[in-house]
XYZ file of C-alpha atoms in Angstrom:
690
model
C -27.483 -4.019 -22.568
C -27.736 -5.031 -18.590
C -24.424 -4.779 -17.014
C -23.957 -7.829 -14.703
C -21.469 -7.921 -12.390
C -19.729 -11.696 -12.132
C -20.321 -13.667 -9.804
C -16.808 -14.688 -8.668
C -16.416 -10.345 -8.501
C -19.198 -10.669 -5.576
C -17.519 -13.818 -3.817
C -14.369 -11.766 -3.631
C -15.863 -9.164 -2.330
C -17.952 -10.845 0.719
C -14.793 -12.961 1.973
C -12.610 -9.604 1.701
C -15.214 -6.988 3.300
C -14.627 -5.620 6.742
C -17.558 -5.160 9.562
C -19.574 -1.745 9.299
C -22.628 -0.294 10.543
C -26.036 -1.546 8.916
C -27.320 1.143 6.842
C -30.908 1.689 7.979
C -33.960 0.577 6.080
C -36.413 3.150 7.478
C -36.488 6.479 10.493
C -37.948 6.057 13.395
C -41.137 7.774 12.319
C -41.636 10.423 15.643
C -43.874 12.426 13.898
C -46.702 12.664 10.699
C -48.266 15.003 8.985
C -51.417 14.646 6.981
C -52.294 18.115 5.194
C -54.729 19.137 2.490
C -54.288 22.976 1.302
C -55.392 25.594 -1.534
C -52.984 28.028 -3.379
C -54.654 31.358 -3.936
C -52.823 33.063 -6.362
C -55.261 35.727 -5.768
C -53.878 36.647 -2.253
C -50.798 34.750 -2.349
C -52.080 32.519 0.628
C -52.126 28.573 1.175
C -54.919 27.727 3.264
C -55.952 24.539 4.922
C -55.594 21.571 7.338
C -52.714 19.407 8.970
C -52.961 16.251 11.304
C -50.061 16.305 13.001
C -48.798 13.301 15.086
C -46.523 12.815 17.444
C -44.915 9.677 19.642
C -43.281 10.842 22.907
C -39.609 9.351 22.313
C -38.671 9.665 25.849
C -39.249 7.861 29.166
C -41.209 11.130 30.952
C -44.245 12.939 30.332
C -44.096 15.649 27.834
C -47.180 18.384 28.952
C -46.920 20.556 26.111
C -45.721 20.974 22.640
C -43.534 23.802 20.838
C -43.942 24.772 16.853
C -42.213 26.362 14.258
C -44.374 29.110 12.817
C -41.332 30.260 10.370
C -42.991 32.312 7.811
C -43.839 35.130 10.972
C -40.083 35.616 10.432
C -41.474 38.096 7.212
C -44.327 39.051 9.401
C -42.884 43.072 10.205
C -39.793 44.374 11.344
C -40.052 43.521 14.643
C -39.500 39.664 14.406
C -35.837 38.576 15.228
C -34.842 37.919 11.422
C -35.663 41.162 10.715
C -33.478 42.742 13.460
C -30.519 40.352 12.699
C -30.863 40.421 9.035
C -31.699 43.989 8.240
C -34.322 42.603 5.568
C -31.643 41.271 3.449
C -29.853 37.626 3.224
C -27.392 36.447 0.497
C -27.082 39.290 -1.658
C -30.970 39.186 -1.576
C -33.116 41.763 -0.357
C -36.778 41.846 1.025
C -39.504 43.437 -1.002
C -40.870 46.519 -0.033
C -44.378 46.174 1.346
C -44.460 42.174 0.765
C -44.959 40.468 4.261
C -45.165 37.010 4.936
C -47.542 35.600 7.936
C -48.795 32.396 9.294
C -52.255 32.102 11.577
C -52.939 29.209 12.910
C -57.176 29.319 12.884
C -58.036 26.445 15.203
C -56.107 23.668 17.085
C -58.238 20.032 18.171
C -57.271 17.529 20.013
C -59.163 14.508 18.514
C -61.348 14.717 20.892
C -61.992 18.036 20.013
C -60.900 20.231 22.670
C -59.928 23.616 21.185
C -56.265 24.260 22.507
C -55.833 27.823 20.524
C -56.592 29.712 23.785
C -53.901 27.902 25.137
C -51.187 29.041 22.397
C -48.515 31.225 23.541
C -45.547 32.843 21.568
C -42.300 31.903 22.627
C -38.870 32.947 22.117
C -36.130 31.184 23.624
C -33.086 32.624 22.274
C -33.054 36.170 23.133
C -35.830 39.003 24.537
C -37.581 39.788 21.851
C -41.198 39.343 22.788
C -42.149 40.745 19.432
C -40.814 37.719 17.729
C -43.866 35.255 16.365
C -41.702 32.394 15.128
C -42.136 30.316 18.248
C -44.706 28.859 19.688
C -45.915 26.516 22.988
C -49.461 24.975 23.611
C -49.470 23.138 26.645
C -52.019 20.496 26.914
C -54.493 18.951 28.434
C -53.070 15.937 30.148
C -48.997 14.848 29.281
C -47.939 12.912 26.738
C -47.042 9.259 28.339
C -43.850 7.810 27.524
C -44.498 5.880 24.101
C -47.802 7.475 23.595
C -49.243 9.592 20.854
C -51.291 12.234 20.406
C -52.806 13.703 17.386
C -53.746 17.207 16.857
C -56.420 18.900 14.384
C -54.911 22.398 12.809
C -56.125 24.746 10.818
C -54.050 27.686 8.995
C -53.439 30.445 6.871
C -49.983 30.831 4.939
C -49.357 34.293 3.460
C -46.681 34.125 1.368
C -43.832 36.924 0.412
C -42.613 38.157 -2.663
C -39.323 35.192 -2.567
C -37.106 36.148 -0.585
C -34.969 34.267 2.326
C -35.674 30.685 0.349
C -39.411 31.009 0.168
C -42.026 32.935 -1.109
C -43.723 33.924 -5.165
C -42.542 36.117 -7.741
C -44.999 36.757 -10.764
C -46.400 33.352 -11.382
C -43.400 31.128 -9.841
C -43.975 30.006 -5.987
C -41.649 28.018 -4.350
C -43.495 27.045 -0.841
C -41.281 26.406 1.732
C -41.429 26.502 5.596
C -44.814 26.980 5.323
C -46.748 24.969 7.964
C -46.911 24.905 11.656
C -44.198 22.418 12.133
C -42.759 20.406 15.819
C -39.788 21.479 17.372
C -37.701 17.863 18.208
C -38.255 16.605 21.464
C -34.743 15.600 22.967
C -34.767 12.942 25.804
C -31.850 13.418 28.333
C -28.546 11.946 27.003
C -29.540 13.014 23.261
C -26.813 15.601 22.129
C -25.470 15.935 25.386
C -28.702 16.779 27.522
C -28.818 16.695 30.700
C -32.559 16.873 31.031
C -35.394 16.087 28.102
C -36.980 19.033 26.687
C -37.749 20.714 23.032
C -35.531 21.938 20.969
C -37.514 24.518 19.145
C -34.920 27.758 18.301
C -36.668 31.448 16.309
C -35.825 31.595 12.909
C -32.719 33.462 12.820
C -31.096 35.238 9.894
C -28.727 32.874 9.506
C -29.953 29.890 10.993
C -31.562 26.722 9.292
C -33.951 24.190 10.107
C -34.036 20.850 12.695
C -36.813 18.485 12.931
C -37.848 14.865 13.302
C -38.123 11.758 10.946
C -41.778 10.769 10.018
C -43.933 10.395 7.372
C -46.159 13.372 4.931
C -48.834 12.813 2.850
C -50.021 16.302 1.343
C -52.754 17.094 -1.108
C -52.334 20.988 -2.224
C -54.846 22.061 -4.852
C -53.585 25.224 -7.574
C -55.029 26.300 -10.641
C -54.736 23.459 -13.410
C -52.326 25.860 -15.623
C -49.274 25.279 -12.794
C -47.035 22.552 -13.447
C -46.058 21.160 -10.073
C -43.389 19.337 -8.048
C -42.953 18.286 -4.366
C -41.006 16.238 -1.879
C -41.773 12.545 -2.158
C -43.711 10.719 -4.649
C -46.693 11.903 -6.442
C -49.317 9.402 -5.601
C -52.849 10.663 -7.321
C -53.939 13.847 -9.415
C -57.181 15.052 -9.859
C -58.862 18.253 -12.194
C -61.939 19.166 -10.030
C -63.423 20.853 -12.496
C -63.419 24.380 -11.775
C -60.597 25.387 -13.379
C -58.095 24.037 -10.159
C -56.105 20.614 -9.512
C -55.359 18.637 -6.658
C -51.925 16.687 -6.666
C -51.147 14.402 -3.653
C -47.614 13.541 -2.223
C -46.379 11.051 0.268
C -43.023 10.128 1.370
C -41.862 8.640 4.367
C -38.586 9.250 6.708
C -37.801 12.759 5.850
C -38.478 15.948 8.476
C -39.609 18.437 6.009
C -42.139 19.269 3.198
C -41.767 21.904 -0.069
C -43.200 21.965 -2.983
C -43.365 24.312 -6.167
C -45.917 25.678 -9.041
C -45.414 28.183 -11.900
C -47.282 27.361 -15.414
C -44.008 28.133 -17.212
C -41.656 25.208 -16.021
C -40.128 23.394 -18.708
C -40.320 19.933 -16.741
C -37.469 17.577 -17.411
C -37.595 13.900 -16.598
C -34.578 11.674 -16.616
C -33.636 8.037 -14.659
C -30.260 7.621 -12.748
C -29.626 4.104 -13.413
C -27.513 2.107 -10.521
C -26.582 -0.236 -13.337
C -25.318 1.725 -16.572
C -24.393 5.220 -14.532
C -22.064 3.168 -11.932
C -19.447 0.520 -13.657
C -18.574 -2.681 -12.193
C -14.985 -1.402 -12.113
C -16.138 1.811 -10.039
C -18.567 -1.144 -7.506
C -15.173 -2.565 -7.101
C -12.756 0.490 -6.510
C -15.406 2.006 -3.793
C -15.846 -1.390 -2.319
C -12.507 -1.840 -1.741
C -11.409 1.327 0.039
C -14.611 1.370 2.032
C -13.967 -2.280 3.201
C -17.774 -3.066 2.163
C -19.059 -5.674 0.400
C -20.089 -5.114 -3.231
C -23.900 -5.673 -1.998
C -23.291 -3.253 0.603
C -22.476 -0.038 -1.873
C -25.022 -1.445 -4.791
C -27.073 1.857 -5.459
C -30.864 2.285 -6.316
C -32.601 3.406 -9.506
C -33.882 6.806 -8.934
C -36.566 9.564 -11.078
C -35.188 13.241 -11.379
C -37.431 15.946 -12.388
C -36.046 18.816 -13.593
C -38.619 22.233 -13.389
C -36.903 24.402 -15.623
C -37.452 27.883 -16.801
C -37.562 27.976 -20.598
C -34.442 30.589 -20.751
C -32.865 28.018 -19.488
C -33.284 25.028 -21.944
C -29.891 25.005 -22.956
C -28.596 23.887 -19.591
C -31.181 20.865 -19.002
C -28.432 18.396 -19.748
C -26.217 20.154 -17.352
C -28.744 19.973 -14.396
C -29.426 16.415 -15.050
C -25.907 15.134 -15.269
C -25.221 17.075 -12.057
C -27.625 15.370 -10.307
C -26.690 12.346 -11.666
C -23.095 12.916 -10.489
C -24.508 13.465 -7.194
C -26.369 10.670 -6.649
C -23.634 8.085 -8.292
C -21.017 9.349 -5.748
C -22.767 10.162 -2.716
C -24.423 7.128 -2.728
C -21.044 5.179 -3.813
C -19.260 6.887 -1.244
C -21.685 7.547 2.137
C -24.709 4.584 1.265
C -27.760 4.063 -1.280
C -29.937 6.922 -2.172
C -33.195 5.093 0.103
C -35.741 7.697 -2.277
C -37.377 6.864 -5.389
C -37.376 10.778 -6.885
C -35.529 13.794 -6.782
C -36.513 17.073 -7.870
C -34.269 19.895 -8.953
C -35.931 23.225 -9.017
C -34.807 25.983 -11.667
C -36.319 29.657 -10.248
C -37.536 31.820 -12.236
C -35.178 34.953 -12.905
C -35.467 37.826 -10.345
C -36.483 35.089 -7.522
C -33.149 33.891 -6.582
C -33.630 34.048 -3.310
C -35.539 30.580 -3.521
C -32.261 29.294 -4.840
C -29.595 27.249 -3.858
C -32.133 25.010 -0.917
C -32.647 22.028 0.072
C -35.885 19.977 1.153
C -36.062 16.205 1.460
C -35.936 14.637 -2.128
C -36.302 18.235 -3.212
C -33.670 20.797 -4.121
C -33.306 24.377 -5.589
C -30.418 25.188 -7.942
C -30.266 28.554 -9.840
C -28.487 30.077 -12.994
C -28.709 32.416 -15.315
C -29.178 32.833 -19.247
C -25.102 33.731 -19.536
C -24.059 30.380 -18.796
C -26.293 29.095 -21.972
C -23.286 29.312 -24.363
C -19.610 29.086 -24.702
C -17.517 30.413 -22.791
C -20.060 30.642 -19.968
C -21.165 27.104 -20.504
C -17.351 26.035 -18.507
C -17.516 27.776 -15.080
C -19.551 25.429 -13.293
C -21.794 27.213 -11.138
C -24.938 25.305 -12.206
C -23.082 22.324 -11.409
C -21.420 22.936 -8.310
C -25.165 24.375 -6.484
C -27.009 21.679 -7.686
C -24.205 19.038 -6.549
C -24.229 20.816 -3.176
C -27.763 20.879 -2.457
C -28.272 17.547 -3.518
C -26.018 16.414 -0.737
C -27.738 17.940 1.984
C -29.687 15.165 1.226
C -27.459 12.890 3.045
C -26.022 15.798 5.338
C -29.063 17.080 6.955
C -31.896 14.925 5.144
C -30.553 11.429 6.508
C -28.209 12.916 8.482
C -30.494 15.286 10.525
C -27.682 17.375 12.882
C -29.400 20.860 14.445
C -28.621 23.381 11.945
C -29.545 26.097 14.527
C -26.620 24.798 16.849
C -23.883 23.035 14.935
C -24.365 24.018 11.260
C -21.018 22.585 10.458
C -22.030 19.044 10.327
C -24.624 19.856 7.333
C -23.017 22.759 5.468
C -19.359 22.162 6.138
C -19.256 18.054 5.961
C -22.043 18.894 2.322
C -18.987 21.397 1.150
C -16.338 18.847 1.709
C -18.204 16.144 0.263
C -19.339 18.307 -2.835
C -15.515 19.215 -3.283
C -15.029 15.814 -3.647
C -17.410 14.988 -6.413
C -16.299 18.060 -8.111
C -12.912 17.093 -7.945
C -13.400 13.259 -9.165
C -16.573 14.482 -11.529
C -14.920 17.054 -13.616
C -11.512 17.680 -12.477
C -9.361 18.758 -9.263
C -7.619 21.364 -11.634
C -10.198 22.439 -13.532
C -13.660 21.527 -11.717
C -14.816 24.922 -10.833
C -14.249 27.050 -13.865
C -12.429 26.304 -17.641
C -12.472 29.757 -18.663
C -10.730 30.882 -21.881
C -7.863 28.877 -20.980
C -7.992 29.401 -16.730
C -8.492 26.497 -14.885
C -9.738 26.780 -11.453
C -10.297 23.793 -8.953
C -12.102 23.658 -6.002
C -9.383 23.973 -3.307
C -8.484 26.929 -5.415
C -11.821 28.619 -4.577
C -12.118 27.253 -1.070
C -8.998 29.057 -0.103
C -9.743 32.179 -1.032
C -11.884 33.684 1.814
C -9.157 31.942 4.689
C -7.261 34.856 6.434
C -4.750 34.948 9.196
C -7.427 37.689 10.509
C -10.004 34.967 11.286
C -9.588 34.237 14.709
C -12.505 35.850 16.534
C -14.686 33.098 16.028
C -14.977 29.466 16.190
C -16.723 26.763 13.911
C -18.853 25.116 16.640
C -21.297 27.705 17.163
C -25.029 29.005 17.373
C -25.751 30.400 14.100
C -26.811 33.888 15.568
C -23.463 34.385 17.461
C -21.248 34.490 14.801
C -20.172 38.246 14.693
C -20.464 39.807 12.573
C -23.477 37.311 10.939
C -21.434 37.749 7.838
C -19.002 35.512 8.831
C -21.162 32.588 9.040
C -20.499 31.257 5.660
C -16.779 30.969 6.799
C -17.416 29.487 9.618
C -19.848 26.861 8.395
C -19.145 26.041 5.158
C -15.415 26.962 3.918
C -13.504 26.566 7.318
C -14.917 23.289 7.666
C -14.213 21.832 4.613
C -10.726 23.200 4.789
C -10.343 21.175 8.049
C -11.483 17.993 6.506
C -9.721 18.072 3.788
C -6.696 18.821 5.559
C -7.453 16.002 8.729
C -7.932 13.781 5.421
C -4.286 14.749 4.020
C -2.823 13.852 7.481
C -5.303 10.499 7.850
C -5.120 9.551 4.012
C -7.979 9.092 1.682
C -8.918 5.324 3.198
C -8.910 6.197 6.315
C -11.141 9.740 5.598
C -13.219 7.879 3.399
C -13.916 5.232 6.225
C -14.940 7.936 8.359
C -17.330 9.614 6.443
C -18.859 6.430 5.486
C -19.525 5.051 9.056
C -20.563 8.421 10.399
C -23.378 8.242 7.984
C -24.075 4.521 7.943
C -24.177 5.158 11.969
C -26.503 8.302 12.400
C -28.456 8.116 9.040
C -32.108 9.081 10.027
C -30.560 10.263 13.561
C -29.683 13.650 14.879
C -25.763 13.549 15.987
C -23.544 16.005 17.186
C -20.182 17.290 16.780
C -18.981 14.731 19.761
C -20.419 12.190 18.044
C -19.181 12.827 14.567
C -15.483 13.265 16.574
C -15.879 9.806 18.023
C -16.334 8.096 15.306
C -13.103 9.728 13.176
C -11.412 8.528 16.651
C -12.776 4.966 15.981
C -11.894 4.403 12.709
C -8.451 5.599 12.654
C -7.661 4.516 15.564
C -6.534 7.677 17.098
C -7.779 10.086 19.932
C -7.721 12.853 17.518
C -8.368 15.704 19.876
C -5.458 17.463 19.706
C -6.969 18.313 16.155
C -10.441 18.786 16.875
C -10.519 21.175 20.202
C -8.102 23.691 18.852
C -9.327 23.785 14.889
C -13.320 22.931 15.560
C -13.626 25.003 19.251
C -11.065 27.440 19.251
C -10.068 30.401 17.057
C -6.684 30.188 16.308
C -5.720 29.697 12.542
C -3.119 27.401 11.416
C 0.038 29.295 9.580
C 3.687 28.023 9.015
C 6.190 29.953 6.636
C 9.912 29.604 5.821
C 11.469 32.325 6.914
C 15.332 32.325 6.992
C 17.104 29.697 3.989
C 21.214 30.532 4.065
C 23.428 28.274 1.767
C 26.839 29.796 1.681
C 30.155 28.581 1.539
C 31.326 26.853 5.109
C 33.935 30.043 6.698
C 37.450 28.773 6.707
C 38.688 29.627 10.235
C 41.225 32.304 11.649
C 43.064 32.596 14.607
C 45.133 30.510 16.761
C 43.455 27.075 15.497
C 44.431 23.729 16.961
C 45.264 20.893 14.264
C 45.965 17.208 13.950
C 49.596 18.812 13.202
C 49.680 21.092 16.052
C 48.719 25.107 17.142
C 48.187 27.019 14.406
C 47.755 31.051 13.632
C 45.255 31.479 10.405
C 45.958 34.902 9.279
C 43.111 36.844 6.619
C 45.264 35.552 3.565
C 45.423 31.730 5.236
C 41.519 31.813 5.286
C 41.431 33.215 1.492
C 43.828 30.586 0.494
C 42.222 28.170 2.420
C 38.709 28.930 0.754
C 40.487 28.306 -3.086
C 41.809 24.859 -2.091
C 38.306 23.958 -0.995
C 36.831 25.434 -4.129
C 39.080 23.417 -6.200
C 38.595 20.007 -4.005
C 34.756 20.666 -4.140
C 32.771 23.164 -1.685
C 31.491 22.253 1.582
C 28.160 24.082 2.221
C 26.777 25.487 5.431
C 23.120 25.753 4.705
C 20.548 26.626 7.314
C 16.674 26.875 6.937
C 14.405 28.394 9.921
C 10.698 27.050 9.636
C 8.187 29.482 11.797
C 4.268 28.039 13.176
C 3.062 31.716 13.080
C -0.339 30.542 13.808
C -1.869 29.484 17.111
C -2.370 26.089 16.367
C -0.022 23.728 15.601
C 0.111 20.521 13.098
C 2.588 17.338 11.548
C 4.160 19.077 8.089
C 6.688 17.966 6.037
C 9.883 20.703 4.968
C 11.209 19.894 1.786
C 14.720 20.942 0.626
C 16.131 20.923 -2.652
C 20.079 20.485 -3.240
C 21.620 21.359 -6.921
C 21.929 18.358 -8.645
C 20.359 16.141 -5.631
C 16.632 15.226 -5.517
C 14.081 16.232 -3.180
C 14.932 15.189 0.627
C 11.567 15.480 2.459
C 12.078 15.942 7.051
C 9.237 15.317 8.872
C 8.219 17.986 12.021
C 5.905 17.265 14.635
C 5.048 21.441 14.265
C 4.596 21.910 17.655
C 7.584 24.850 18.433
C 7.089 27.792 17.071
C 10.750 27.817 15.409
C 12.649 24.609 13.870
C 16.103 25.174 12.503
C 17.233 22.862 10.197
C 21.103 22.856 9.474
C 23.494 20.999 6.671
C 26.792 20.875 5.382
C 27.097 19.354 2.279
C 29.157 19.276 -1.128
C 25.714 21.252 -2.871
C 24.380 24.432 -2.325
C 20.460 24.635 -1.416
C 18.446 25.719 -4.078
C 15.000 25.977 -1.853
C 13.174 25.163 0.968
C 9.274 24.238 1.326
C 6.870 23.513 4.213
C 4.187 21.388 3.512
C 5.498 20.816 -0.293
C 2.673 18.872 -1.424
C -0.004 21.208 0.068
C -1.910 18.611 2.013
C -2.378 21.495 4.866
C -5.533 22.995 3.277
C -5.844 25.149 7.093
C -2.943 26.946 6.236
C -4.049 30.347 5.348
C -1.176 30.924 3.843
C 0.078 29.239 1.244
C 2.518 31.934 -0.350
C 4.744 32.013 2.587
C 5.215 28.190 2.585
C 8.361 27.833 0.325
C 11.343 29.845 -0.229
C 14.336 29.634 -2.778
C 17.920 31.118 -1.681
C 17.115 33.604 -4.175
C 13.822 35.362 -4.382
C 10.887 33.835 -6.697
C 7.604 35.701 -6.990
C 5.924 33.466 -9.336
C 4.129 31.802 -6.659
C 2.518 34.750 -5.518
C 1.444 36.058 -9.323
C -0.079 32.786 -10.146
C -2.184 32.945 -6.723
C -3.639 36.347 -6.798
C -4.350 36.057 -10.736
C -6.588 33.562 -9.745
C -8.057 34.546 -6.767
C -8.676 37.852 -8.814
C -10.461 35.616 -11.385
C -12.419 34.055 -8.835
C -13.745 36.610 -6.780
C -15.038 38.752 -9.888
C -16.126 36.004 -12.213
C -17.387 33.672 -9.839
C -18.639 34.390 -6.466
C -20.345 37.587 -7.578
C -22.144 35.737 -10.744
C -24.237 33.726 -8.434
C -24.317 35.511 -4.414
C -24.390 31.784 -2.804
């Protein structure tokens, strides 16, 4: 039965809602691609044509166009990608002598002018003249402000054996980064630019992508035995009578296009229902928390397609339910998913390099047969990867930051959002693992990579500037999530939720930078949060507080010449012992001293908790700015323990093991965390290598 939201409830939310940025219905559509290509399984090549139409969004004439040729990263070992990666990425090694490349065989204007002789390879990021992942073409005449230009391009793409997100494995194909793709022309003022110009970086080992929004109309021909899916909606399917079939997919308001083909896929269909997969109570709760009307948080139905490997058939429902969890919670929190389709691809065994990747309306997950059955079915790697890659529909696909230059804006914000979904969908204390009685939550896994020695890089950096390159993951994924969870602990859940919602509303189908996120956070919170953003996102210091000293002893009785109300007395050792005995009979007074230290360079407001014998826990707020803070008490009760940040809101603190100290030593906390971390490293991260 269809669920109906009561009319009175709707009126209540309309009356109580706060002002919101309108959620845009469409992008500015700077560029459009119309393609017709054919896959040749014998040569592993995709050959065809594309018409690219580009509109100049700036106020000045533009005399050239810059294109990405991503597949040339795999052309030889001289490319910047191979120089930086050594031929491996995310634990996946490039197959020997399996190269990929892309050739532009023709580039003509609408008038038929051949531009191929005008093409030059550019290397804007380094001095590697051998890198061929970026080309520039000087136009016969500039494109005037607001005017458009259309080019007809013929090209051939040779796919490598699956590595670094794209390629083939036997009859499996994941076709990504496969066509000549325009960079982004950034007008003056956009993302802090002083002058307009093309943003078109080389393909680096750690970098991903950045492109303008527009429309894609793509027809591809493959052997008829293949099962296929792609970005967008399937509009047409035609058997050609020669053993091949042509499929046409169309999608507006996206900035990339990918597709897959494999004759062995099991195709699983499902529908996310905005009325049956979300309850009226959930709509009500979210609208109230965000200060939005019920209409503003309503979602839309989405057709889900899972392209599943036969050996993973028992995991079909896990993929579907994870996709639904993403559609539900990302949609409720940030704004409805505006597309009609979502494809989840399960790569063939041995093609793991194509897993864990995102494209508009099209994501790749990944799994192993070991996760088919109990007890390994409670290790939620399948769910985590699916939800994370779906989350990139919001943080990368719809809010289109520059992944080359500020990867944290998609990877970090998406990791934070993914963790929140896992918490609510599977449980804070068990969202990642329930294995033979052991439970591990998102925060447990998150903090495993944090370290007091992580002081040599910053969050805001170009993807190829991290040293060593292996720390890219920590500074782009984990540390930003840790930082955002810490900010949430400081501002409160509701304020943080409204920051995230407003940021998404304001920057959907646009290209923000870090400063834009910070500005929204300041605006919504009503605070200048520069004191936090500057050291945490732009600096390299760490945050760490510890309880250095806890002393709680009976108040010492004085010796020597003492002035008392009865006059001056000389207190001997025997007098002091007698006074101490009398004090014990009357109720001993304890002198307590607790020293809390800031051992990291970053300061943060914290609470310090104190537990005295027989008394409730007491809390004292401290701004955390001084290097040390001494707390003194004279009480009838003896102190049992002290703890800085007792609720563990400051997730950014690099070492929680030193946050608490008992008057008498207690190693239970250290033992617990060591066990959990060891299990994480051995049984989760190594299982996926993601």
